[in-house]
Amino acid sequence: MHLTIAGCGDAFSSGGRFHTCFWLDHDQGSALIDCGATSLTALKRQGLKPEAADTVLITHPHGDHMGGLPFLLIDRAFRAGKLAPIRLVGPVGLGARLEALSAALYPGAWRKLPFDIQITELMPGDATEVAGLDIATEAMRHPSGAPTLGFRVAADGKTLAFTGDTAWCEGVERLADGADLLIIECSAMCEGVPWHISHEELVRHRDRLGARRIALSHMGEDVLAAAPADFERLDDGRVIRL
């Protein structure tokens, strides 16, 4: 399993980073984890072929995590001419939110896509297998109009855990337990940003995170400026092999 960080920015593209979008290659295919509004550009900037992703996991339906899906789908249909189905995995309500978003951005295009969209909607605590990926979810604390999910994704004998957006909660600890890599959000240096985790909290709770490796994502301007050396930090374009 290896991971290409197409984007690891926050909603404000702090530091000029692209919105969250991770490209996951494994023995049975390629998948995306989150697809924020800037993701199509981010993927092409890294020389990746967006249409090669057969599965997309969405943590929650905020624009910087799923706003790029309509662009991904029309690129797949009308530029790449892809006919194979695409699988979308995310929280309950994902299908309705995607249809509404697509109808707002490209009226009528949703009904003209030449491939099937197979949607699996999950609740916290669910587990499933999709296209060679073993996926388990945990409840995160982040209001999004849907159950906000953290993912554990296992393939090729390795486990990647990703919090998406969340305040500190027990679900973060369960995600981390035994993971080869935990990608955890860090929106600010100090506590006070609602529904997000701070570096201050990560330092305080670090002993509760049982992952072999921890990397920060979704960093705000103050985190980027401080560049804390006590945690690994993601950057757009980085490739991580597990």
GROMACS .gro file of C-alpha atoms in nm:
model
  242
    1MET     CA    1   0.000   0.000   0.000
    2HIS     CA    2   0.125   0.347  -0.074
    3LEU     CA    3  -0.031   0.687  -0.039
    4THR     CA    4   0.011   1.001  -0.249
    5ILE     CA    5  -0.093   1.321  -0.074
    6ALA     CA    6  -0.269   1.512  -0.352
    7GLY     CA    7  -0.399   1.761  -0.097
    8CYS     CA    8  -0.382   1.800   0.281
    9GLY     CA    9  -0.507   2.155   0.331
   10ASP     CA   10  -0.787   2.290   0.544
   11ALA     CA   11  -1.106   2.458   0.419
   12PHE     CA   12  -0.916   2.784   0.366
   13SER     CA   13  -0.630   2.629   0.165
   14SER     CA   14  -0.389   2.755   0.430
   15GLY     CA   15  -0.035   2.778   0.298
   16GLY     CA   16  -0.164   2.739  -0.058
   17ARG     CA   17  -0.241   2.371  -0.002
   18PHE     CA   18  -0.506   2.181  -0.190
   19HIS     CA   19  -0.812   2.051  -0.009
   20THR     CA   20  -0.801   1.702   0.142
   21CYS     CA   21  -0.749   1.425  -0.112
   22PHE     CA   22  -0.534   1.115  -0.061
   23TRP     CA   23  -0.460   0.871  -0.344
   24LEU     CA   24  -0.423   0.514  -0.221
   25ASP     CA   25  -0.262   0.245  -0.438
   26HIS     CA   26  -0.299  -0.117  -0.329
   27ASP     CA   27  -0.269  -0.460  -0.486
   28GLN     CA   28  -0.625  -0.462  -0.617
   29GLY     CA   29  -0.664  -0.106  -0.741
   30SER     CA   30  -0.656   0.263  -0.656
   31ALA     CA   31  -0.883   0.466  -0.432
   32LEU     CA   32  -0.929   0.821  -0.312
   33ILE     CA   33  -0.986   0.918   0.047
   34ASP     CA   34  -1.183   1.243   0.043
   35CYS     CA   35  -1.221   1.460  -0.264
   36GLY     CA   36  -1.228   1.827  -0.171
   37ALA     CA   37  -1.318   2.104  -0.412
   38THR     CA   38  -0.964   2.144  -0.551
   39SER     CA   39  -0.896   1.772  -0.590
   40LEU     CA   40  -0.916   1.731  -0.967
   41THR     CA   41  -0.647   1.996  -1.010
   42ALA     CA   42  -0.442   1.844  -0.728
   43LEU     CA   43  -0.451   1.495  -0.878
   44LYS     CA   44  -0.346   1.617  -1.221
   45ARG     CA   45  -0.071   1.831  -1.067
   46GLN     CA   46   0.075   1.507  -0.925
   47GLY     CA   47   0.056   1.333  -1.263
   48LEU     CA   48  -0.216   1.096  -1.145
   49LYS     CA   49  -0.501   0.979  -1.367
   50PRO     CA   50  -0.822   1.057  -1.177
   51GLU     CA   51  -1.023   0.806  -1.379
   52ALA     CA   52  -0.802   0.523  -1.252
   53ALA     CA   53  -0.954   0.550  -0.904
   54ASP     CA   54  -1.228   0.287  -0.880
   55THR     CA   55  -1.332   0.377  -0.524
   56VAL     CA   56  -1.376   0.705  -0.336
   57LEU     CA   57  -1.416   0.724   0.042
   58ILE     CA   58  -1.575   1.038   0.187
   59THR     CA   59  -1.546   1.120   0.557
   60HIS     CA   60  -1.817   1.389   0.561
   61PRO     CA   61  -2.003   1.612   0.315
   62HIS     CA   62  -1.826   1.945   0.364
   63GLY     CA   63  -1.694   2.116   0.053
   64ASP     CA   64  -1.325   2.075   0.134
   65HIS     CA   65  -1.379   1.699   0.167
   66MET     CA   66  -1.637   1.612  -0.103
   67GLY     CA   67  -1.681   1.927  -0.314
   68GLY     CA   68  -1.458   1.787  -0.589
   69LEU     CA   69  -1.674   1.482  -0.659
   70PRO     CA   70  -1.888   1.639  -0.936
   71PHE     CA   71  -1.571   1.749  -1.117
   72LEU     CA   72  -1.414   1.406  -1.073
   73LEU     CA   73  -1.724   1.240  -1.220
   74ILE     CA   74  -1.760   1.465  -1.524
   75ASP     CA   75  -1.388   1.434  -1.597
   76ARG     CA   76  -1.421   1.057  -1.577
   77ALA     CA   77  -1.723   1.061  -1.809
   78PHE     CA   78  -1.659   1.329  -2.068
   79ARG     CA   79  -1.278   1.353  -2.090
   80ALA     CA   80  -1.161   1.002  -2.004
   81GLY     CA   81  -1.468   0.825  -2.144
   82LYS     CA   82  -1.457   0.578  -1.857
   83LEU     CA   83  -1.740   0.322  -1.853
   84ALA     CA   84  -1.651   0.107  -1.553
   85PRO     CA   85  -1.854   0.164  -1.236
   86ILE     CA   86  -1.717   0.383  -0.959
   87ARG     CA   87  -1.779   0.301  -0.594
   88LEU     CA   88  -1.845   0.575  -0.341
   89VAL     CA   89  -1.829   0.501   0.030
   90GLY     CA   90  -1.933   0.752   0.292
   91PRO     CA   91  -2.184   0.852   0.558
   92VAL     CA   92  -2.558   0.802   0.540
   93GLY     CA   93  -2.699   1.074   0.315
   94LEU     CA   94  -2.396   1.084   0.083
   95GLY     CA   95  -2.596   0.995  -0.227
   96ALA     CA   96  -2.856   1.267  -0.174
   97ARG     CA   97  -2.591   1.531  -0.099
   98LEU     CA   98  -2.392   1.437  -0.409
   99GLU     CA   99  -2.699   1.447  -0.631
  100ALA     CA  100  -2.796   1.791  -0.498
  101LEU     CA  101  -2.441   1.924  -0.541
  102SER     CA  102  -2.410   1.786  -0.893
  103ALA     CA  103  -2.749   1.928  -0.991
  104ALA     CA  104  -2.643   2.272  -0.865
  105LEU     CA  105  -2.309   2.273  -1.048
  106TYR     CA  106  -2.391   2.084  -1.370
  107PRO     CA  107  -2.769   2.056  -1.414
  108GLY     CA  108  -2.861   1.742  -1.604
  109ALA     CA  109  -2.510   1.597  -1.618
  110TRP     CA  110  -2.578   1.364  -1.324
  111ARG     CA  111  -2.832   1.178  -1.538
  112LYS     CA  112  -2.598   1.146  -1.839
  113LEU     CA  113  -2.299   0.975  -1.681
  114PRO     CA  114  -2.209   0.664  -1.886
  115PHE     CA  115  -2.111   0.453  -1.584
  116ASP     CA  116  -2.284   0.328  -1.271
  117ILE     CA  117  -2.221   0.496  -0.938
  118GLN     CA  118  -2.236   0.236  -0.663
  119ILE     CA  119  -2.288   0.409  -0.329
  120THR     CA  120  -2.231   0.243   0.007
  121GLU     CA  121  -2.360   0.453   0.297
  122LEU     CA  122  -2.222   0.373   0.642
  123MET     CA  123  -2.288   0.461   1.002
  124PRO     CA  124  -2.022   0.489   1.273
  125GLY     CA  125  -1.916   0.142   1.385
  126ASP     CA  126  -1.990  -0.020   1.049
  127ALA     CA  127  -1.741  -0.238   0.862
  128THR     CA  128  -1.743  -0.351   0.500
  129GLU     CA  129  -1.521  -0.469   0.215
  130VAL     CA  130  -1.514  -0.269  -0.107
  131ALA     CA  131  -1.288  -0.340  -0.405
  132GLY     CA  132  -1.018  -0.509  -0.199
  133LEU     CA  133  -1.028  -0.259   0.087
  134ASP     CA  134  -1.142  -0.357   0.436
  135ILE     CA  135  -1.310  -0.045   0.571
  136ALA     CA  136  -1.420   0.025   0.927
  137THR     CA  137  -1.568   0.347   1.061
  138GLU     CA  138  -1.570   0.539   1.387
  139ALA     CA  139  -1.785   0.833   1.498
  140MET     CA  140  -1.609   1.170   1.483
  141ARG     CA  141  -1.727   1.494   1.647
  142HIS     CA  142  -1.782   1.741   1.365
  143PRO     CA  143  -2.127   1.870   1.260
  144SER     CA  144  -2.168   1.823   0.885
  145GLY     CA  145  -2.534   1.740   0.827
  146ALA     CA  146  -2.444   1.371   0.823
  147PRO     CA  147  -2.269   1.125   1.055
  148THR     CA  148  -1.905   1.236   1.028
  149LEU     CA  149  -1.682   0.932   0.990
  150GLY     CA  150  -1.324   0.842   1.062
  151PHE     CA  151  -1.190   0.555   0.851
  152ARG     CA  152  -0.965   0.256   0.911
  153VAL     CA  153  -0.865   0.118   0.571
  154ALA     CA  154  -0.676  -0.211   0.550
  155ALA     CA  155  -0.510  -0.363   0.243
  156ASP     CA  156  -0.189  -0.547   0.161
  157GLY     CA  157  -0.139  -0.628   0.529
  158LYS     CA  158  -0.130  -0.261   0.634
  159THR     CA  159  -0.382  -0.034   0.805
  160LEU     CA  160  -0.427   0.337   0.740
  161ALA     CA  161  -0.642   0.540   0.981
  162PHE     CA  162  -0.777   0.887   0.901
  163THR     CA  163  -0.979   1.113   1.127
  164GLY     CA  164  -1.112   1.354   0.868
  165ASP     CA  165  -1.236   1.657   1.064
  166THR     CA  166  -1.316   1.619   1.432
  167ALA     CA  167  -1.287   1.750   1.782
  168TRP     CA  168  -1.102   1.521   2.021
  169CYS     CA  169  -1.313   1.214   2.105
  170GLU     CA  170  -1.281   0.848   2.197
  171GLY     CA  171  -1.334   0.753   1.833
  172VAL     CA  172  -0.995   0.906   1.751
  173GLU     CA  173  -0.830   0.669   1.998
  174ARG     CA  174  -1.011   0.368   1.852
  175LEU     CA  175  -0.907   0.467   1.500
  176ALA     CA  176  -0.544   0.494   1.602
  177ASP     CA  177  -0.518   0.165   1.788
  178GLY     CA  178  -0.272  -0.060   1.604
  179ALA     CA  179  -0.278   0.140   1.279
  180ASP     CA  180   0.040   0.152   1.073
  181LEU     CA  181  -0.029   0.520   1.001
  182LEU     CA  182  -0.275   0.760   1.162
  183ILE     CA  183  -0.342   1.080   0.969
  184ILE     CA  184  -0.497   1.322   1.215
  185GLU     CA  185  -0.622   1.673   1.168
  186CYS     CA  186  -0.448   1.962   1.345
  187SER     CA  187  -0.633   2.282   1.266
  188ALA     CA  188  -0.466   2.515   1.517
  189MET     CA  189  -0.179   2.531   1.763
  190CYS     CA  190  -0.399   2.613   2.062
  191GLU     CA  191  -0.742   2.495   2.170
  192GLY     CA  192  -1.043   2.707   2.082
  193VAL     CA  193  -1.132   2.622   1.721
  194PRO     CA  194  -1.471   2.451   1.752
  195TRP     CA  195  -1.508   2.094   1.626
  196HIS     CA  196  -1.138   2.059   1.542
  197ILE     CA  197  -0.823   1.926   1.712
  198SER     CA  198  -0.535   2.148   1.820
  199HIS     CA  199  -0.165   2.073   1.853
  200GLU     CA  200  -0.203   2.145   2.224
  201GLU     CA  201  -0.454   1.859   2.254
  202LEU     CA  202  -0.240   1.624   2.049
  203VAL     CA  203   0.056   1.676   2.279
  204ARG     CA  204  -0.162   1.618   2.583
  205HIS     CA  205  -0.325   1.302   2.447
  206ARG     CA  206  -0.039   1.156   2.246
  207ASP     CA  207   0.002   0.855   2.475
  208ARG     CA  208  -0.356   0.753   2.393
  209LEU     CA  209  -0.280   0.718   2.023
  210GLY     CA  210  -0.169   0.362   1.960
  211ALA     CA  211  -0.065   0.405   1.597
  212ARG     CA  212   0.285   0.311   1.486
  213ARG     CA  213   0.317   0.639   1.301
  214ILE     CA  214   0.125   0.969   1.328
  215ALA     CA  215   0.111   1.246   1.068
  216LEU     CA  216  -0.067   1.582   1.083
  217SER     CA  217  -0.305   1.707   0.814
  218HIS     CA  218  -0.559   1.992   0.775
  219MET     CA  219  -0.313   2.237   0.933
  220GLY     CA  220  -0.408   2.600   0.983
  221GLU     CA  221  -0.180   2.896   0.914
  222ASP     CA  222  -0.049   2.907   1.272
  223VAL     CA  223   0.045   2.537   1.264
  224LEU     CA  224   0.223   2.579   0.932
  225ALA     CA  225   0.411   2.882   1.065
  226ALA     CA  226   0.512   2.707   1.387
  227ALA     CA  227   0.612   2.387   1.203
  228PRO     CA  228   0.606   2.178   1.523
  229ALA     CA  229   0.876   1.912   1.506
  230ASP     CA  230   0.716   1.676   1.757
  231PHE     CA  231   0.483   1.526   1.495
  232GLU     CA  232   0.532   1.426   1.133
  233ARG     CA  233   0.356   1.673   0.901
  234LEU     CA  234   0.204   1.600   0.562
  235ASP     CA  235   0.275   1.805   0.250
  236ASP     CA  236   0.100   1.811  -0.086
  237GLY     CA  237   0.278   1.582  -0.329
  238ARG     CA  238   0.436   1.357  -0.072
  239VAL     CA  239   0.434   0.979  -0.125
  240ILE     CA  240   0.421   0.748   0.178
  241ARG     CA  241   0.485   0.375   0.149
  242LEU     CA  242   0.343   0.151   0.419
   0.00000   0.00000   0.00000
